[in-house]
PDB file of C-alpha atoms in Angstrom:
ATOM      1  CA  MET A   1      74.364  52.069  72.978  1.00 29.00           C
ATOM      2  CA  LYS A   2      73.195  48.484  73.534  1.00 36.00           C
ATOM      3  CA  GLU A   3      75.501  45.782  74.926  1.00 38.00           C
ATOM      4  CA  THR A   4      75.229  43.215  72.322  1.00 34.00           C
ATOM      5  CA  ASN A   5      78.816  42.203  71.356  1.00 34.00           C
ATOM      6  CA  ASN A   6      79.062  39.751  74.191  1.00 38.00           C
ATOM      7  CA  LEU A   7      75.679  38.009  73.504  1.00 50.00           C
ATOM      8  CA  ASP A   8      76.421  34.286  74.243  1.00 61.00           C
ATOM      9  CA  TRP A   9      74.798  32.496  71.104  1.00 60.00           C
ATOM     10  CA  ARG A  10      76.287  29.099  72.275  1.00 58.00           C
ATOM     11  CA  TYR A  11      74.139  26.191  73.153  1.00 66.00           C
ATOM     12  CA  SER A  12      70.800  27.585  72.438  1.00 88.00           C
ATOM     13  CA  VAL A  13      67.770  27.249  69.946  1.00 95.00           C
ATOM     14  CA  MET A  14      65.700  30.382  68.904  1.00 96.00           C
ATOM     15  CA  PRO A  15      62.366  30.422  67.533  1.00 97.00           C
ATOM     16  CA  ALA A  16      61.547  32.122  64.366  1.00 97.00           C
ATOM     17  CA  VAL A  17      58.165  33.207  65.144  1.00 98.00           C
ATOM     18  CA  PHE A  18      55.201  33.749  62.755  1.00 98.00           C
ATOM     19  CA  THR A  19      53.500  37.055  62.115  1.00 98.00           C
ATOM     20  CA  TRP A  20      50.052  36.618  63.057  1.00 98.00           C
ATOM     21  CA  LEU A  21      47.565  38.380  60.877  1.00 98.00           C
ATOM     22  CA  LYS A  22      43.939  39.413  61.151  1.00 97.00           C
ATOM     23  CA  GLU A  23      41.214  40.829  58.832  1.00 94.00           C
ATOM     24  CA  SER A  24      40.611  44.640  59.038  1.00 91.00           C
ATOM     25  CA  GLU A  25      37.273  46.141  58.584  1.00 89.00           C
ATOM     26  CA  SER A  26      37.866  46.390  54.914  1.00 91.00           C
ATOM     27  CA  GLY A  27      38.717  42.930  54.653  1.00 89.00           C
ATOM     28  CA  ALA A  28      42.472  43.274  54.165  1.00 94.00           C
ATOM     29  CA  LEU A  29      45.058  41.413  56.117  1.00 96.00           C
ATOM     30  CA  GLU A  30      46.997  43.475  58.931  1.00 97.00           C
ATOM     31  CA  ILE A  31      49.403  42.415  61.642  1.00 98.00           C
ATOM     32  CA  ASP A  32      47.700  41.240  64.752  1.00 98.00           C
ATOM     33  CA  LEU A  33      50.355  42.614  67.231  1.00 98.00           C
ATOM     34  CA  GLU A  34      48.844  41.299  70.330  1.00 98.00           C
ATOM     35  CA  ALA A  35      48.378  37.761  69.106  1.00 98.00           C
ATOM     36  CA  THR A  36      52.024  37.682  67.773  1.00 98.00           C
ATOM     37  CA  LYS A  37      53.248  38.932  71.086  1.00 98.00           C
ATOM     38  CA  LYS A  38      51.239  36.469  72.956  1.00 98.00           C
ATOM     39  CA  PHE A  39      52.335  33.532  70.894  1.00 98.00           C
ATOM     40  CA  ALA A  40      56.057  34.577  71.199  1.00 98.00           C
ATOM     41  CA  SER A  41      55.696  34.826  74.856  1.00 98.00           C
ATOM     42  CA  ASP A  42      54.167  31.492  75.089  1.00 98.00           C
ATOM     43  CA  ILE A  43      56.998  30.013  73.238  1.00 98.00           C
ATOM     44  CA  LEU A  44      59.694  31.762  75.428  1.00 97.00           C
ATOM     45  CA  LYS A  45      58.016  30.428  78.473  1.00 97.00           C
ATOM     46  CA  VAL A  46      58.501  26.761  77.717  1.00 97.00           C
ATOM     47  CA  GLN A  47      61.240  24.740  79.459  1.00 96.00           C
ATOM     48  CA  GLY A  48      63.055  21.685  78.102  1.00 97.00           C
ATOM     49  CA  LYS A  49      63.266  18.618  80.358  1.00 97.00           C
ATOM     50  CA  GLY A  50      66.692  19.920  81.383  1.00 96.00           C
ATOM     51  CA  GLY A  51      65.153  23.297  82.486  1.00 95.00           C
ATOM     52  CA  SER A  52      66.528  25.511  79.750  1.00 94.00           C
ATOM     53  CA  ARG A  53      64.568  27.806  77.589  1.00 95.00           C
ATOM     54  CA  MET A  54      64.942  29.387  74.075  1.00 96.00           C
ATOM     55  CA  GLY A  55      67.969  31.662  73.870  1.00 94.00           C
ATOM     56  CA  GLY A  56      66.523  34.449  71.614  1.00 95.00           C
ATOM     57  CA  LEU A  57      63.640  35.578  69.518  1.00 96.00           C
ATOM     58  CA  VAL A  58      63.663  35.901  65.833  1.00 97.00           C
ATOM     59  CA  GLY A  59      61.073  38.090  64.314  1.00 97.00           C
ATOM     60  CA  SER A  60      60.360  39.115  60.668  1.00 95.00           C
ATOM     61  CA  GLY A  61      62.392  36.323  59.360  1.00 91.00           C
ATOM     62  CA  THR A  62      61.638  33.919  56.480  1.00 89.00           C
ATOM     63  CA  LEU A  63      58.684  32.453  58.633  1.00 94.00           C
ATOM     64  CA  GLY A  64      57.621  36.033  59.722  1.00 95.00           C
ATOM     65  CA  GLU A  65      56.425  37.109  56.263  1.00 95.00           C
ATOM     66  CA  ASN A  66      59.446  39.242  55.876  1.00 90.00           C
ATOM     67  CA  SER A  67      59.390  39.315  52.103  1.00 87.00           C
ATOM     68  CA  TYR A  68      55.903  40.646  52.138  1.00 93.00           C
ATOM     69  CA  LEU A  69      56.062  43.369  54.804  1.00 95.00           C
ATOM     70  CA  SER A  70      56.425  47.031  54.059  1.00 94.00           C
ATOM     71  CA  SER A  71      59.233  48.843  56.102  1.00 94.00           C
ATOM     72  CA  GLU A  72      56.471  50.357  58.297  1.00 96.00           C
ATOM     73  CA  GLN A  73      54.873  47.049  59.070  1.00 97.00           C
ATOM     74  CA  ARG A  74      58.279  45.431  59.788  1.00 96.00           C
ATOM     75  CA  LEU A  75      59.489  48.108  62.145  1.00 98.00           C
ATOM     76  CA  SER A  76      56.127  48.206  64.143  1.00 98.00           C
ATOM     77  CA  LEU A  77      56.132  44.455  64.405  1.00 98.00           C
ATOM     78  CA  LEU A  78      59.725  44.289  65.735  1.00 98.00           C
ATOM     79  CA  LYS A  79      59.059  47.223  68.083  1.00 98.00           C
ATOM     80  CA  ALA A  80      56.300  45.118  69.596  1.00 98.00           C
ATOM     81  CA  LEU A  81      58.350  41.929  69.705  1.00 98.00           C
ATOM     82  CA  SER A  82      61.165  43.831  71.505  1.00 98.00           C
ATOM     83  CA  GLU A  83      58.944  44.202  74.518  1.00 98.00           C
ATOM     84  CA  VAL A  84      58.575  40.385  74.599  1.00 98.00           C
ATOM     85  CA  ALA A  85      62.494  40.001  74.249  1.00 97.00           C
ATOM     86  CA  LYS A  86      63.183  42.292  76.960  1.00 96.00           C
ATOM     87  CA  GLU A  87      60.619  40.540  79.222  1.00 97.00           C
ATOM     88  CA  TYR A  88      62.553  37.281  78.870  1.00 95.00           C
ATOM     89  CA  ASN A  89      65.854  38.823  78.756  1.00 94.00           C
ATOM     90  CA  VAL A  90      66.794  37.420  75.333  1.00 94.00           C
ATOM     91  CA  PRO A  91      68.188  39.213  72.080  1.00 95.00           C
ATOM     92  CA  LEU A  92      65.787  40.000  69.435  1.00 96.00           C
ATOM     93  CA  ILE A  93      66.906  39.158  65.883  1.00 97.00           C
ATOM     94  CA  SER A  94      65.431  40.300  62.748  1.00 97.00           C
ATOM     95  CA  GLY A  95      65.832  39.294  59.069  1.00 92.00           C
ATOM     96  CA  ALA A  96      66.767  41.822  56.402  1.00 93.00           C
ATOM     97  CA  ALA A  97      67.516  41.645  52.661  1.00 89.00           C
ATOM     98  CA  ALA A  98      68.020  44.276  49.877  1.00 92.00           C
ATOM     99  CA  GLU A  99      69.035  44.700  46.407  1.00 92.00           C
ATOM    100  CA  THR A 100      71.877  47.095  47.124  1.00 95.00           C
ATOM    101  CA  LYS A 101      74.361  47.247  50.031  1.00 97.00           C
ATOM    102  CA  GLU A 102      73.202  51.134  50.446  1.00 97.00           C
ATOM    103  CA  GLU A 103      69.475  49.822  50.754  1.00 97.00           C
ATOM    104  CA  LEU A 104      70.579  47.273  53.245  1.00 97.00           C
ATOM    105  CA  ALA A 105      72.518  49.721  55.352  1.00 98.00           C
ATOM    106  CA  LYS A 106      69.419  51.720  55.720  1.00 97.00           C
ATOM    107  CA  ILE A 107      67.373  48.766  56.936  1.00 97.00           C
ATOM    108  CA  VAL A 108      70.062  47.787  59.421  1.00 98.00           C
ATOM    109  CA  ALA A 109      70.166  51.460  60.774  1.00 98.00           C
ATOM    110  CA  ASP A 110      66.307  51.543  61.059  1.00 98.00           C
ATOM    111  CA  LEU A 111      66.088  48.059  62.804  1.00 98.00           C
ATOM    112  CA  ALA A 112      68.408  49.257  65.456  1.00 98.00           C
ATOM    113  CA  THR A 113      66.029  51.875  66.475  1.00 98.00           C
ATOM    114  CA  VAL A 114      63.206  49.639  67.497  1.00 98.00           C
ATOM    115  CA  GLY A 115      65.073  47.254  69.843  1.00 97.00           C
ATOM    116  CA  VAL A 116      66.638  44.749  67.428  1.00 98.00           C
ATOM    117  CA  ASP A 117      69.881  43.329  68.754  1.00 96.00           C
ATOM    118  CA  THR A 118      71.213  41.353  65.670  1.00 96.00           C
ATOM    119  CA  VAL A 119      70.291  41.565  61.992  1.00 97.00           C
ATOM    120  CA  MET A 120      70.057  38.336  60.181  1.00 95.00           C
ATOM    121  CA  VAL A 121      71.200  39.502  56.852  1.00 95.00           C
ATOM    122  CA  MET A 122      70.288  37.564  53.765  1.00 91.00           C
ATOM    123  CA  PRO A 123      72.145  37.686  50.411  1.00 91.00           C
ATOM    124  CA  PRO A 124      71.228  40.473  48.055  1.00 90.00           C
ATOM    125  CA  LYS A 125      67.855  40.077  46.282  1.00 86.00           C
ATOM    126  CA  THR A 126      69.214  40.644  42.754  1.00 87.00           C
ATOM    127  CA  THR A 127      68.458  38.673  39.630  1.00 86.00           C
ATOM    128  CA  ALA A 128      72.176  38.733  38.663  1.00 89.00           C
ATOM    129  CA  VAL A 129      74.434  36.625  40.739  1.00 88.00           C
ATOM    130  CA  PRO A 130      76.665  39.118  42.498  1.00 92.00           C
ATOM    131  CA  SER A 131      80.422  38.623  42.293  1.00 94.00           C
ATOM    132  CA  GLU A 132      82.511  37.588  45.240  1.00 94.00           C
ATOM    133  CA  GLU A 133      83.609  41.046  45.996  1.00 96.00           C
ATOM    134  CA  GLU A 134      80.315  42.498  45.562  1.00 95.00           C
ATOM    135  CA  MET A 135      78.924  39.854  48.012  1.00 95.00           C
ATOM    136  CA  TYR A 136      81.643  40.787  50.431  1.00 97.00           C
ATOM    137  CA  ALA A 137      81.093  44.555  50.022  1.00 97.00           C
ATOM    138  CA  TYR A 138      77.393  43.918  50.807  1.00 97.00           C
ATOM    139  CA  TYR A 139      78.020  42.162  54.208  1.00 97.00           C
ATOM    140  CA  GLU A 140      80.912  44.541  54.937  1.00 98.00           C
ATOM    141  CA  LEU A 141      78.661  47.718  54.879  1.00 98.00           C
ATOM    142  CA  ALA A 142      75.978  46.093  56.793  1.00 98.00           C
ATOM    143  CA  GLU A 143      78.680  45.196  59.506  1.00 98.00           C
ATOM    144  CA  VAL A 144      80.042  48.608  59.617  1.00 98.00           C
ATOM    145  CA  THR A 145      76.506  50.216  59.805  1.00 98.00           C
ATOM    146  CA  ALA A 146      75.460  47.673  62.572  1.00 98.00           C
ATOM    147  CA  ARG A 147      78.646  48.502  64.605  1.00 97.00           C
ATOM    148  CA  GLY A 148      77.777  52.235  64.298  1.00 98.00           C
ATOM    149  CA  ALA A 149      74.397  51.507  65.684  1.00 98.00           C
ATOM    150  CA  GLY A 150      75.563  49.385  68.477  1.00 97.00           C
ATOM    151  CA  ILE A 151      74.116  46.068  67.196  1.00 97.00           C
ATOM    152  CA  THR A 152      75.488  43.003  65.439  1.00 96.00           C
ATOM    153  CA  ILE A 153      74.836  41.073  62.229  1.00 97.00           C
ATOM    154  CA  MET A 154      74.263  37.326  61.383  1.00 96.00           C
ATOM    155  CA  PRO A 155      74.979  36.438  57.789  1.00 96.00           C
ATOM    156  CA  TYR A 156      72.344  33.970  56.688  1.00 93.00           C
ATOM    157  CA  ASN A 157      72.904  31.516  54.012  1.00 91.00           C
ATOM    158  CA  ASN A 158      69.783  29.680  52.778  1.00 80.00           C
ATOM    159  CA  PRO A 159      69.906  28.709  49.129  1.00 68.00           C
ATOM    160  CA  ASP A 160      68.125  25.472  49.445  1.00 59.00           C
ATOM    161  CA  ALA A 161      64.554  26.778  50.487  1.00 51.00           C
ATOM    162  CA  ALA A 162      64.537  30.537  50.324  1.00 50.00           C
ATOM    163  CA  GLY A 163      65.983  30.870  46.706  1.00 57.00           C
ATOM    164  CA  TYR A 164      68.664  33.345  47.723  1.00 67.00           C
ATOM    165  CA  HIS A 165      72.123  33.557  46.173  1.00 84.00           C
ATOM    166  CA  ALA A 166      74.297  31.096  47.926  1.00 87.00           C
ATOM    167  CA  LEU A 167      77.255  32.322  49.898  1.00 92.00           C
ATOM    168  CA  SER A 168      80.511  30.493  48.977  1.00 92.00           C
ATOM    169  CA  THR A 169      82.533  28.970  51.807  1.00 93.00           C
ATOM    170  CA  ASP A 170      85.206  31.558  51.168  1.00 95.00           C
ATOM    171  CA  ILE A 171      82.822  34.331  51.570  1.00 95.00           C
ATOM    172  CA  LEU A 172      81.581  32.727  54.750  1.00 96.00           C
ATOM    173  CA  ARG A 173      85.091  32.528  56.039  1.00 96.00           C
ATOM    174  CA  ARG A 174      85.810  36.317  55.241  1.00 97.00           C
ATOM    175  CA  ILE A 175      82.653  37.859  56.746  1.00 97.00           C
ATOM    176  CA  SER A 176      82.780  35.648  59.807  1.00 96.00           C
ATOM    177  CA  VAL A 177      85.782  37.470  61.185  1.00 96.00           C
ATOM    178  CA  LEU A 178      84.242  41.026  60.738  1.00 97.00           C
ATOM    179  CA  PRO A 179      84.098  42.666  64.218  1.00 95.00           C
ATOM    180  CA  ASN A 180      80.373  42.754  64.730  1.00 94.00           C
ATOM    181  CA  VAL A 181      79.435  39.310  63.104  1.00 95.00           C
ATOM    182  CA  THR A 182      78.086  37.303  66.168  1.00 92.00           C
ATOM    183  CA  ALA A 183      77.331  34.142  64.307  1.00 94.00           C
ATOM    184  CA  LEU A 184      76.571  32.777  60.886  1.00 95.00           C
ATOM    185  CA  LYS A 185      73.332  31.010  60.271  1.00 95.00           C
ATOM    186  CA  ILE A 186      73.476  28.296  57.727  1.00 93.00           C
ATOM    187  CA  SER A 187      70.517  26.598  56.370  1.00 89.00           C
ATOM    188  CA  THR A 188      71.246  23.632  54.558  1.00 85.00           C
ATOM    189  CA  ILE A 189      70.656  19.883  54.665  1.00 86.00           C
ATOM    190  CA  ASP A 190      74.548  19.460  53.673  1.00 87.00           C
ATOM    191  CA  VAL A 191      76.107  20.091  56.874  1.00 92.00           C
ATOM    192  CA  SER A 192      79.610  19.645  55.586  1.00 93.00           C
ATOM    193  CA  VAL A 193      80.056  23.355  55.145  1.00 92.00           C
ATOM    194  CA  ILE A 194      79.578  23.732  59.013  1.00 94.00           C
ATOM    195  CA  GLU A 195      82.073  21.130  59.640  1.00 94.00           C
ATOM    196  CA  THR A 196      84.531  22.682  57.190  1.00 94.00           C
ATOM    197  CA  LEU A 197      84.258  26.134  58.842  1.00 95.00           C
ATOM    198  CA  MET A 198      84.423  24.723  62.389  1.00 94.00           C
ATOM    199  CA  LEU A 199      87.614  22.715  61.647  1.00 94.00           C
ATOM    200  CA  GLU A 200      89.228  25.917  60.502  1.00 94.00           C
ATOM    201  CA  ASN A 201      88.035  28.160  63.273  1.00 94.00           C
ATOM    202  CA  LYS A 202      86.957  26.170  66.423  1.00 92.00           C
ATOM    203  CA  ASP A 203      85.679  29.576  68.046  1.00 91.00           C
ATOM    204  CA  LEU A 204      83.266  30.292  65.201  1.00 93.00           C
ATOM    205  CA  LYS A 205      79.579  30.448  66.160  1.00 93.00           C
ATOM    206  CA  VAL A 206      77.407  28.645  63.734  1.00 95.00           C
ATOM    207  CA  LEU A 207      73.507  28.341  63.952  1.00 95.00           C
ATOM    208  CA  ALA A 208      71.804  25.634  61.923  1.00 94.00           C
ATOM    209  CA  GLY A 209      68.577  26.786  60.217  1.00 92.00           C
ATOM    210  CA  VAL A 210      66.845  23.708  59.049  1.00 92.00           C
ATOM    211  CA  ASP A 211      65.080  21.584  61.633  1.00 95.00           C
ATOM    212  CA  THR A 212      65.709  18.143  59.909  1.00 94.00           C
ATOM    213  CA  VAL A 213      69.594  18.557  60.577  1.00 94.00           C
ATOM    214  CA  THR A 214      69.746  19.923  64.109  1.00 93.00           C
ATOM    215  CA  VAL A 215      71.506  16.885  65.460  1.00 96.00           C
ATOM    216  CA  HIS A 216      73.746  16.435  62.345  1.00 96.00           C
ATOM    217  CA  ALA A 217      74.627  20.079  62.582  1.00 96.00           C
ATOM    218  CA  GLY A 218      75.446  19.778  66.211  1.00 95.00           C
ATOM    219  CA  LEU A 219      77.670  16.864  65.445  1.00 96.00           C
ATOM    220  CA  ALA A 220      79.526  19.002  62.772  1.00 96.00           C
ATOM    221  CA  GLY A 221      80.031  21.855  65.372  1.00 95.00           C
ATOM    222  CA  ALA A 222      77.108  24.066  65.255  1.00 95.00           C
ATOM    223  CA  CYS A 223      76.370  25.720  68.561  1.00 93.00           C
ATOM    224  CA  GLY A 224      72.709  25.933  68.240  1.00 94.00           C
ATOM    225  CA  GLY A 225      69.928  26.719  65.801  1.00 95.00           C
ATOM    226  CA  ILE A 226      66.946  28.801  64.696  1.00 96.00           C
ATOM    227  CA  THR A 227      63.875  26.767  64.581  1.00 97.00           C
ATOM    228  CA  GLY A 228      60.456  26.979  62.962  1.00 97.00           C
ATOM    229  CA  VAL A 229      59.081  23.765  64.313  1.00 98.00           C
ATOM    230  CA  GLY A 230      60.110  24.674  67.706  1.00 98.00           C
ATOM    231  CA  CYS A 231      57.463  27.383  67.547  1.00 98.00           C
ATOM    232  CA  ILE A 232      54.939  24.514  67.420  1.00 98.00           C
ATOM    233  CA  PHE A 233      56.711  22.010  69.590  1.00 98.00           C
ATOM    234  CA  PRO A 234      59.142  24.130  71.895  1.00 98.00           C
ATOM    235  CA  LYS A 235      59.550  21.622  74.573  1.00 98.00           C
ATOM    236  CA  ALA A 236      60.762  19.173  72.289  1.00 98.00           C
ATOM    237  CA  SER A 237      63.014  21.530  70.330  1.00 97.00           C
ATOM    238  CA  VAL A 238      64.516  22.926  73.508  1.00 97.00           C
ATOM    239  CA  THR A 239      65.084  19.326  74.835  1.00 97.00           C
ATOM    240  CA  MET A 240      66.651  18.120  71.580  1.00 97.00           C
ATOM    241  CA  GLN A 241      69.163  21.038  71.880  1.00 95.00           C
ATOM    242  CA  GLU A 242      69.975  20.043  75.619  1.00 95.00           C
ATOM    243  CA  TYR A 243      70.674  16.590  74.545  1.00 96.00           C
ATOM    244  CA  VAL A 244      73.011  17.839  71.676  1.00 95.00           C
ATOM    245  CA  VAL A 245      74.778  20.210  74.028  1.00 92.00           C
ATOM    246  CA  ASN A 246      75.412  17.267  76.462  1.00 94.00           C
ATOM    247  CA  GLY A 247      76.429  14.876  73.611  1.00 95.00           C
ATOM    248  CA  GLU A 248      73.512  12.654  74.363  1.00 97.00           C
ATOM    249  CA  TRP A 249      73.127  11.950  70.528  1.00 97.00           C
ATOM    250  CA  ALA A 250      70.818   8.857  70.661  1.00 98.00           C
ATOM    251  CA  LYS A 251      68.290  10.934  72.904  1.00 98.00           C
ATOM    252  CA  ALA A 252      68.535  13.893  70.693  1.00 98.00           C
ATOM    253  CA  ASN A 253      68.082  11.758  67.565  1.00 97.00           C
ATOM    254  CA  GLN A 254      65.008   9.988  69.096  1.00 98.00           C
ATOM    255  CA  ILE A 255      63.456  13.543  69.278  1.00 98.00           C
ATOM    256  CA  SER A 256      64.523  14.554  65.685  1.00 98.00           C
ATOM    257  CA  GLN A 257      63.024  11.342  64.300  1.00 98.00           C
ATOM    258  CA  ALA A 258      59.777  11.973  66.170  1.00 98.00           C
ATOM    259  CA  MET A 259      59.512  15.366  64.506  1.00 98.00           C
ATOM    260  CA  ASN A 260      60.656  14.359  61.343  1.00 97.00           C
ATOM    261  CA  SER A 261      57.404  14.239  59.569  1.00 98.00           C
ATOM    262  CA  ILE A 262      56.742  18.051  60.075  1.00 98.00           C
ATOM    263  CA  SER A 263      60.575  19.078  60.157  1.00 97.00           C
ATOM    264  CA  TYR A 264      60.533  17.987  56.549  1.00 95.00           C
ATOM    265  CA  LEU A 265      58.451  20.979  55.740  1.00 96.00           C
ATOM    266  CA  ASP A 266      61.241  23.342  57.082  1.00 92.00           C
ATOM    267  CA  ALA A 267      63.324  22.749  54.066  1.00 88.00           C
ATOM    268  CA  GLN A 268      60.783  23.281  51.432  1.00 90.00           C
ATOM    269  CA  PRO A 269      60.016  26.416  49.306  1.00 89.00           C
ATOM    270  CA  LEU A 270      56.717  27.023  50.994  1.00 95.00           C
ATOM    271  CA  LEU A 271      58.077  26.447  54.615  1.00 94.00           C
ATOM    272  CA  MET A 272      56.397  29.584  55.931  1.00 96.00           C
ATOM    273  CA  GLU A 273      52.996  28.626  54.678  1.00 98.00           C
ATOM    274  CA  TYR A 274      53.275  25.069  55.686  1.00 98.00           C
ATOM    275  CA  LEU A 275      54.549  25.572  59.128  1.00 98.00           C
ATOM    276  CA  LYS A 276      52.193  28.586  59.894  1.00 98.00           C
ATOM    277  CA  TYR A 277      49.247  26.391  59.068  1.00 98.00           C
ATOM    278  CA  ALA A 278      50.636  23.780  61.324  1.00 98.00           C
ATOM    279  CA  PHE A 279      50.959  26.218  64.055  1.00 98.00           C
ATOM    280  CA  GLY A 280      47.451  27.268  63.573  1.00 98.00           C
ATOM    281  CA  ILE A 281      46.273  23.667  64.012  1.00 98.00           C
ATOM    282  CA  HIS A 282      48.335  23.262  67.060  1.00 98.00           C
ATOM    283  CA  HIS A 283      46.460  26.372  68.638  1.00 98.00           C
ATOM    284  CA  ASN A 284      42.999  25.216  67.325  1.00 97.00           C
ATOM    285  CA  ASP A 285      43.001  28.227  64.950  1.00 97.00           C
ATOM    286  CA  ALA A 286      43.500  26.667  61.635  1.00 97.00           C
ATOM    287  CA  THR A 287      41.726  29.607  59.690  1.00 96.00           C
ATOM    288  CA  GLY A 288      44.377  31.967  61.405  1.00 97.00           C
ATOM    289  CA  GLY A 289      47.139  29.700  60.245  1.00 98.00           C
ATOM    290  CA  LEU A 290      45.875  30.172  56.651  1.00 98.00           C
ATOM    291  CA  ARG A 291      46.123  33.895  56.744  1.00 98.00           C
ATOM    292  CA  THR A 292      49.236  34.712  55.099  1.00 97.00           C
ATOM    293  CA  LEU A 293      50.578  37.463  52.614  1.00 97.00           C
ATOM    294  CA  GLY A 294      52.300  34.584  50.865  1.00 96.00           C
ATOM    295  CA  LYS A 295      50.957  31.781  48.648  1.00 97.00           C
ATOM    296  CA  LYS A 296      47.687  30.128  49.202  1.00 97.00           C
ATOM    297  CA  LEU A 297      47.809  26.521  50.015  1.00 98.00           C
ATOM    298  CA  THR A 298      45.835  24.002  47.941  1.00 98.00           C
ATOM    299  CA  PRO A 299      43.429  21.426  49.705  1.00 98.00           C
ATOM    300  CA  GLU A 300      46.054  18.664  48.992  1.00 98.00           C
ATOM    301  CA  GLN A 301      48.815  20.711  50.685  1.00 98.00           C
ATOM    302  CA  ILE A 302      46.544  21.499  53.482  1.00 98.00           C
ATOM    303  CA  GLU A 303      45.821  17.815  54.156  1.00 98.00           C
ATOM    304  CA  ASP A 304      49.471  16.909  53.729  1.00 98.00           C
ATOM    305  CA  VAL A 305      50.241  19.290  56.534  1.00 98.00           C
ATOM    306  CA  ARG A 306      47.675  18.202  58.836  1.00 98.00           C
ATOM    307  CA  ALA A 307      48.697  14.528  58.540  1.00 98.00           C
ATOM    308  CA  ARG A 308      52.225  15.479  59.147  1.00 98.00           C
ATOM    309  CA  TYR A 309      51.388  17.642  62.180  1.00 98.00           C
ATOM    310  CA  ILE A 310      49.331  14.806  63.612  1.00 98.00           C
ATOM    311  CA  LEU A 311      51.980  12.267  63.285  1.00 98.00           C
ATOM    312  CA  ALA A 312      54.670  14.422  64.929  1.00 98.00           C
ATOM    313  CA  LYS A 313      52.298  15.187  67.702  1.00 98.00           C
ATOM    314  CA  GLU A 314      51.421  11.637  68.433  1.00 98.00           C
ATOM    315  CA  ARG A 315      55.117  10.743  68.463  1.00 98.00           C
ATOM    316  CA  LEU A 316      56.137  13.553  70.825  1.00 98.00           C
ATOM    317  CA  GLU A 317      53.193  12.813  73.073  1.00 98.00           C
ATOM    318  CA  VAL A 318      54.811   9.298  73.698  1.00 98.00           C
ATOM    319  CA  LEU A 319      58.066  11.019  74.702  1.00 98.00           C
ATOM    320  CA  ASP A 320      56.248  13.420  77.048  1.00 98.00           C
ATOM    321  CA  LEU A 321      57.372  16.419  74.943  1.00 98.00           C
ATOM    322  CA  ILE A 322      54.129  18.271  74.080  1.00 94.00           C
TER     323      ILE A 322
END
């Protein structure tokens, strides 16, 4: 049984890594496990100006093509990423969503077998809006299943960009105290919900999930964040979190402003496609950045992402954060 209950989520930022794809002999897209592992390792190697590194590794999340992968693809991807997480001694987190609580429980149990330490549980993928009790039961069974498998869960609220059902503040309160809930991930540009929850429970661990509000979320009480832009600019992301932890808000905000042109994309419905392409540009592999199981970007969208990436890179170079 893995020792995951004592994972310290405080004061860290974690990269939600992209699932890199390649063309098979038939021309179909398949996961490039070696490239995905290499990029994840390269991100975890980077230190901030204060010497800290990323505090975890998120695979098969919203940015990792989660919605488009089969169960077999997802498990093989996470098994590969678990090797990287172990090498850098950080927890491995995976996204998970299902239509029913029973389907979700099976996913949680399966993820525990491939080295996942925490399952980032998205709300149910149903057309009808679940009742409060149905929503609670969905997370309760996930927590019970995770506890039995020796792992933890992280409820994930992301109504703005991902289009999932929103978790009410009352539900967030109720599920946050379940034994094997290690943190809440709250992805919204309205950080008042974080402040409300933290005022009621100062020991609660909340991770911000939108790059544009990292500093504001820290002011509201968030202990860290899960970042997409940090995959592209990890030194900047880690350094910004160091400043947040130290209460050096002006310095943290300077970095946030420098990255704002590209962080903006993290709160858009096509965040995966946008940020993956920017990541490809950053690694001189624009074609690879356009390989996705999701939506195809238009020429206008491609040019917009490129311009935003270049502006952020120029600003961060001035701060010695590339």
